[in-house]
PDB file of C-alpha atoms in Angstrom:
ATOM      1  CA  GLY A   1      -7.668  -0.718 -23.069  1.00  0.00           C
ATOM      2  CA  PRO A   2     -10.537   1.255 -21.597  1.00  0.00           C
ATOM      3  CA  ARG A   3      -9.775   3.064 -18.333  1.00  0.00           C
ATOM      4  CA  ALA A   4     -11.731   2.178 -15.251  1.00  0.00           C
ATOM      5  CA  GLU A   5     -14.162   4.772 -13.928  1.00  0.00           C
ATOM      6  CA  VAL A   6     -12.536   7.055 -11.367  1.00  0.00           C
ATOM      7  CA  LYS A   7     -14.175   6.491  -7.986  1.00  0.00           C
ATOM      8  CA  ARG A   8     -14.218   8.977  -5.124  1.00  0.00           C
ATOM      9  CA  THR A   9     -15.467   8.960  -1.550  1.00  0.00           C
ATOM     10  CA  ALA A  10     -18.259  11.229  -0.333  1.00  0.00           C
ATOM     11  CA  PHE A  11     -15.487  13.653   0.713  1.00  0.00           C
ATOM     12  CA  GLY A  12     -13.918  13.654  -2.768  1.00  0.00           C
ATOM     13  CA  ALA A  13     -10.934  11.424  -1.973  1.00  0.00           C
ATOM     14  CA  LEU A  14      -9.678   9.325  -4.860  1.00  0.00           C
ATOM     15  CA  LEU A  15     -10.217   5.538  -4.561  1.00  0.00           C
ATOM     16  CA  LEU A  16      -7.837   3.231  -6.440  1.00  0.00           C
ATOM     17  CA  LYS A  17      -7.493  -0.541  -6.445  1.00  0.00           C
ATOM     18  CA  ASP A  18      -4.113  -2.300  -6.292  1.00  0.00           C
ATOM     19  CA  ASN A  19      -3.603  -2.550 -10.062  1.00  0.00           C
ATOM     20  CA  ASP A  20      -4.381   1.177 -10.434  1.00  0.00           C
ATOM     21  CA  LEU A  21      -1.917   2.417  -7.797  1.00  0.00           C
ATOM     22  CA  PRO A  22       1.044   4.314  -9.239  1.00  0.00           C
ATOM     23  CA  SER A  23       4.561   3.009  -8.687  1.00  0.00           C
ATOM     24  CA  GLN A  24       6.473   5.085  -6.173  1.00  0.00           C
ATOM     25  CA  LEU A  25       3.350   6.227  -4.336  1.00  0.00           C
ATOM     26  CA  VAL A  26       4.990   6.154  -0.879  1.00  0.00           C
ATOM     27  CA  TYR A  27       8.255   8.146  -0.556  1.00  0.00           C
ATOM     28  CA  CYS A  28       9.653   6.934   2.764  1.00  0.00           C
ATOM     29  CA  GLY A  29      13.363   6.225   2.248  1.00  0.00           C
ATOM     30  CA  PRO A  30      15.242   2.913   2.498  1.00  0.00           C
ATOM     31  CA  LEU A  31      15.125   2.450   6.298  1.00  0.00           C
ATOM     32  CA  ARG A  32      11.403   3.113   6.707  1.00  0.00           C
ATOM     33  CA  ARG A  33      10.675   1.162   3.513  1.00  0.00           C
ATOM     34  CA  ALA A  34      12.449  -1.885   4.962  1.00  0.00           C
ATOM     35  CA  ILE A  35      10.457  -1.537   8.199  1.00  0.00           C
ATOM     36  CA  ILE A  36       7.131  -1.191   6.345  1.00  0.00           C
ATOM     37  CA  ILE A  37       7.870  -4.173   4.091  1.00  0.00           C
ATOM     38  CA  GLY A  38       9.059  -6.249   7.067  1.00  0.00           C
ATOM     39  CA  GLN A  39       5.917  -5.432   9.062  1.00  0.00           C
ATOM     40  CA  LEU A  40       3.648  -6.263   6.123  1.00  0.00           C
ATOM     41  CA  GLN A  41       5.474  -9.564   5.577  1.00  0.00           C
ATOM     42  CA  SER A  42       5.051 -10.380   9.259  1.00  0.00           C
ATOM     43  CA  ASP A  43       1.332  -9.524   9.153  1.00  0.00           C
ATOM     44  CA  THR A  44       0.665 -11.485   5.952  1.00  0.00           C
ATOM     45  CA  ASN A  45       2.667 -14.468   7.268  1.00  0.00           C
ATOM     46  CA  PHE A  46       0.436 -14.440  10.348  1.00  0.00           C
ATOM     47  CA  LEU A  47      -2.741 -14.293   8.218  1.00  0.00           C
ATOM     48  CA  GLN A  48      -1.341 -17.015   5.951  1.00  0.00           C
ATOM     49  CA  SER A  49      -0.667 -19.253   8.987  1.00  0.00           C
ATOM     50  CA  LEU A  50      -4.365 -18.897   9.861  1.00  0.00           C
ATOM     51  CA  ASN A  51      -5.340 -19.775   6.259  1.00  0.00           C
ATOM     52  CA  ILE A  52      -6.905 -16.306   5.775  1.00  0.00           C
ATOM     53  CA  VAL A  53      -7.572 -14.482   2.472  1.00  0.00           C
ATOM     54  CA  ASP A  54      -9.781 -11.586   1.294  1.00  0.00           C
ATOM     55  CA  TYR A  55      -7.949  -8.740   2.968  1.00  0.00           C
ATOM     56  CA  SER A  56      -6.724  -5.532   1.399  1.00  0.00           C
ATOM     57  CA  LEU A  57      -3.975  -3.018   1.855  1.00  0.00           C
ATOM     58  CA  MET A  58      -5.300   0.460   2.511  1.00  0.00           C
ATOM     59  CA  VAL A  59      -2.974   3.377   1.788  1.00  0.00           C
ATOM     60  CA  GLY A  60      -4.280   6.804   2.705  1.00  0.00           C
ATOM     61  CA  VAL A  61      -2.254   9.823   1.581  1.00  0.00           C
ATOM     62  CA  ARG A  62      -2.625  13.345   2.929  1.00  0.00           C
ATOM     63  CA  SER A  63      -0.486  15.941   1.164  1.00  0.00           C
ATOM     64  CA  ARG A  64       0.538  19.431   2.079  1.00  0.00           C
ATOM     65  CA  VAL A  65       2.867  21.927   0.433  1.00  0.00           C
ATOM     66  CA  VAL A  66       5.216  23.950   2.622  1.00  0.00           C
ATOM     67  CA  SER A  67       7.674  26.734   1.844  1.00  0.00           C
ATOM     68  CA  LYS A  68      11.309  25.779   1.681  1.00  0.00           C
ATOM     69  CA  GLY A  69      13.189  27.516   4.434  1.00  0.00           C
ATOM     70  CA  GLY A  70      14.178  27.174   8.063  1.00  0.00           C
ATOM     71  CA  SER A  71      11.832  24.225   8.607  1.00  0.00           C
ATOM     72  CA  GLU A  72      14.066  21.850   6.584  1.00  0.00           C
ATOM     73  CA  GLU A  73      16.366  21.286   9.570  1.00  0.00           C
ATOM     74  CA  GLN A  74      13.368  20.648  11.805  1.00  0.00           C
ATOM     75  CA  ARG A  75      11.938  18.195   9.246  1.00  0.00           C
ATOM     76  CA  ALA A  76      15.250  16.304   9.063  1.00  0.00           C
ATOM     77  CA  SER A  77      15.497  15.909  12.843  1.00  0.00           C
ATOM     78  CA  ALA A  78      11.837  14.881  13.059  1.00  0.00           C
ATOM     79  CA  ALA A  79      12.366  12.300  10.300  1.00  0.00           C
ATOM     80  CA  ILE A  80      15.335  10.786  12.151  1.00  0.00           C
ATOM     81  CA  ALA A  81      13.334  10.587  15.398  1.00  0.00           C
ATOM     82  CA  ASP A  82      10.518   9.022  13.405  1.00  0.00           C
ATOM     83  CA  VAL A  83      11.969   5.496  13.494  1.00  0.00           C
ATOM     84  CA  ASP A  84      12.699   3.663  16.735  1.00  0.00           C
ATOM     85  CA  GLY A  85      13.821   0.360  15.220  1.00  0.00           C
ATOM     86  CA  SER A  86      10.581  -1.555  15.690  1.00  0.00           C
ATOM     87  CA  CYS A  87       7.755   0.925  15.172  1.00  0.00           C
ATOM     88  CA  LEU A  88       7.017   3.950  13.074  1.00  0.00           C
ATOM     89  CA  HIS A  89       5.885   7.138  14.750  1.00  0.00           C
ATOM     90  CA  SER A  90       4.963  10.235  12.873  1.00  0.00           C
ATOM     91  CA  SER A  91       2.494  12.981  12.221  1.00  0.00           C
ATOM     92  CA  ASN A  92      -1.087  12.446  13.312  1.00  0.00           C
ATOM     93  CA  GLY A  93      -0.768   8.667  13.472  1.00  0.00           C
ATOM     94  CA  GLY A  94       0.684   8.364   9.981  1.00  0.00           C
ATOM     95  CA  LEU A  95       4.107   8.028   8.415  1.00  0.00           C
ATOM     96  CA  LEU A  96       5.675  11.299   7.240  1.00  0.00           C
ATOM     97  CA  SER A  97       7.242  11.187   3.779  1.00  0.00           C
ATOM     98  CA  MET A  98      10.665  12.284   2.726  1.00  0.00           C
ATOM     99  CA  ALA A  99      10.652  15.784   1.265  1.00  0.00           C
ATOM    100  CA  ILE A 100       9.182  15.657  -2.255  1.00  0.00           C
ATOM    101  CA  TYR A 101      10.582  18.357  -4.504  1.00  0.00           C
ATOM    102  CA  ASP A 102       9.094  19.712  -7.708  1.00  0.00           C
ATOM    103  CA  GLU A 103      11.777  20.524 -10.278  1.00  0.00           C
ATOM    104  CA  HIS A 104       9.561  23.330 -11.654  1.00  0.00           C
ATOM    105  CA  ASP A 105       8.954  25.025  -8.275  1.00  0.00           C
ATOM    106  CA  MET A 106      12.054  25.704  -6.202  1.00  0.00           C
ATOM    107  CA  THR A 107      10.199  27.628  -3.468  1.00  0.00           C
ATOM    108  CA  THR A 108       8.076  24.817  -2.011  1.00  0.00           C
ATOM    109  CA  VAL A 109       8.330  21.196  -0.971  1.00  0.00           C
ATOM    110  CA  ARG A 110       5.521  18.657  -0.597  1.00  0.00           C
ATOM    111  CA  GLU A 111       5.113  16.521   2.496  1.00  0.00           C
ATOM    112  CA  ASP A 112       2.838  13.499   2.440  1.00  0.00           C
ATOM    113  CA  THR A 113       1.510  11.637   5.458  1.00  0.00           C
ATOM    114  CA  TYR A 114       0.748   7.971   4.769  1.00  0.00           C
ATOM    115  CA  TYR A 115      -1.747   5.828   6.636  1.00  0.00           C
ATOM    116  CA  ILE A 116      -1.101   2.164   5.850  1.00  0.00           C
ATOM    117  CA  GLY A 117      -2.975  -0.875   7.118  1.00  0.00           C
ATOM    118  CA  ILE A 118      -4.567  -4.215   6.308  1.00  0.00           C
ATOM    119  CA  ILE A 119      -8.342  -3.976   6.157  1.00  0.00           C
ATOM    120  CA  ASP A 120     -11.481  -5.843   4.966  1.00  0.00           C
ATOM    121  CA  CYS A 121     -13.204  -9.050   5.813  1.00  0.00           C
ATOM    122  CA  LEU A 122     -10.806 -11.814   6.739  1.00  0.00           C
ATOM    123  CA  GLN A 123     -12.122 -15.007   5.174  1.00  0.00           C
ATOM    124  CA  PRO A 124     -10.798 -18.524   5.677  1.00  0.00           C
ATOM    125  CA  TYR A 125      -9.573 -20.196   2.497  1.00  0.00           C
ATOM    126  CA  ASN A 126     -12.000 -23.106   2.777  1.00  0.00           C
ATOM    127  CA  SER A 127     -13.626 -25.468   0.260  1.00  0.00           C
ATOM    128  CA  SER A 128     -15.983 -22.711  -0.910  1.00  0.00           C
ATOM    129  CA  LYS A 129     -13.026 -20.403  -1.713  1.00  0.00           C
ATOM    130  CA  LYS A 130     -11.123 -23.273  -3.363  1.00  0.00           C
ATOM    131  CA  LEU A 131     -14.143 -23.980  -5.581  1.00  0.00           C
ATOM    132  CA  GLU A 132     -14.423 -20.266  -6.443  1.00  0.00           C
ATOM    133  CA  HIS A 133     -10.705 -20.195  -7.355  1.00  0.00           C
ATOM    134  CA  PHE A 134     -11.084 -23.292  -9.551  1.00  0.00           C
ATOM    135  CA  ALA A 135     -14.219 -21.967 -11.323  1.00  0.00           C
ATOM    136  CA  LYS A 136     -12.698 -18.546 -11.985  1.00  0.00           C
ATOM    137  CA  GLY A 137      -9.533 -20.255 -13.232  1.00  0.00           C
ATOM    138  CA  LEU A 138     -11.576 -22.099 -15.843  1.00  0.00           C
ATOM    139  CA  LEU A 139     -13.335 -18.932 -16.993  1.00  0.00           C
ATOM    140  CA  MET A 140     -10.443 -16.452 -16.977  1.00  0.00           C
ATOM    141  CA  TYR A 141      -7.426 -16.504 -19.258  1.00  0.00           C
ATOM    142  CA  ASP A 142      -5.118 -14.563 -16.907  1.00  0.00           C
ATOM    143  CA  ARG A 143      -4.728 -16.410 -13.578  1.00  0.00           C
ATOM    144  CA  HIS A 144      -3.101 -13.306 -12.023  1.00  0.00           C
ATOM    145  CA  LYS A 145      -6.416 -11.450 -12.270  1.00  0.00           C
ATOM    146  CA  ILE A 146      -8.251 -14.002 -10.130  1.00  0.00           C
ATOM    147  CA  SER A 147      -9.032 -12.401  -6.786  1.00  0.00           C
ATOM    148  CA  VAL A 148      -9.467 -15.663  -4.849  1.00  0.00           C
ATOM    149  CA  VAL A 149      -6.140 -17.468  -4.553  1.00  0.00           C
ATOM    150  CA  PRO A 150      -4.567 -19.693  -1.885  1.00  0.00           C
ATOM    151  CA  PRO A 151      -3.267 -17.869   1.241  1.00  0.00           C
ATOM    152  CA  GLU A 152       0.420 -18.126   0.224  1.00  0.00           C
ATOM    153  CA  GLU A 153      -0.239 -16.529  -3.150  1.00  0.00           C
ATOM    154  CA  TYR A 154      -2.549 -13.945  -1.570  1.00  0.00           C
ATOM    155  CA  ALA A 155       0.172 -12.873   0.898  1.00  0.00           C
ATOM    156  CA  GLU A 156       2.871 -12.781  -1.803  1.00  0.00           C
ATOM    157  CA  ARG A 157       0.671 -10.606  -4.033  1.00  0.00           C
ATOM    158  CA  LEU A 158       0.122  -8.057  -1.258  1.00  0.00           C
ATOM    159  CA  CYS A 159       3.854  -7.953  -0.429  1.00  0.00           C
ATOM    160  CA  ARG A 160       4.714  -7.417  -4.125  1.00  0.00           C
ATOM    161  CA  LEU A 161       2.264  -4.502  -4.136  1.00  0.00           C
ATOM    162  CA  ILE A 162       3.900  -2.697  -1.193  1.00  0.00           C
ATOM    163  CA  ASP A 163       7.307  -3.376  -2.739  1.00  0.00           C
ATOM    164  CA  ARG A 164       6.133  -1.754  -6.003  1.00  0.00           C
ATOM    165  CA  ILE A 165       4.604   1.381  -4.480  1.00  0.00           C
ATOM    166  CA  THR A 166       7.292   2.301  -1.910  1.00  0.00           C
ATOM    167  CA  VAL A 167      10.540   4.194  -2.459  1.00  0.00           C
TER     168      VAL A 167
END
């Protein structure tokens, strides 16, 4: 089908919605991935218990390329110290990626810093939202494309997204 228009911020950063995010966007390793997924499940369970919908997952990515060399040992020790069992600590308030290697360039490695959070207006799933869900359900063939869904489904959809984009 036709591709959506590429949107950028005033600073030139790329803006993508959930269905446009690439798989394997966040390279964090199995331990940090489990912590991120667990935290997101906890947060969405809390929002679900309050009957809240209309929130979004924001994932900011800052990349830098560094030369392979003596810093690899330092990176490994920093990555181990990065996880304390309950929280993530890393570079400049974000989560530092695993080393990302390019098979065509053996002299450099890419490091990404991820900034992940739930944002947007938090709306109660009330009679107005239920009516919107029902009306859109009548008009749309694919129920999975309806943005307004009950809180349980809303939370599950966001958790499936983070599961899809993390490695």
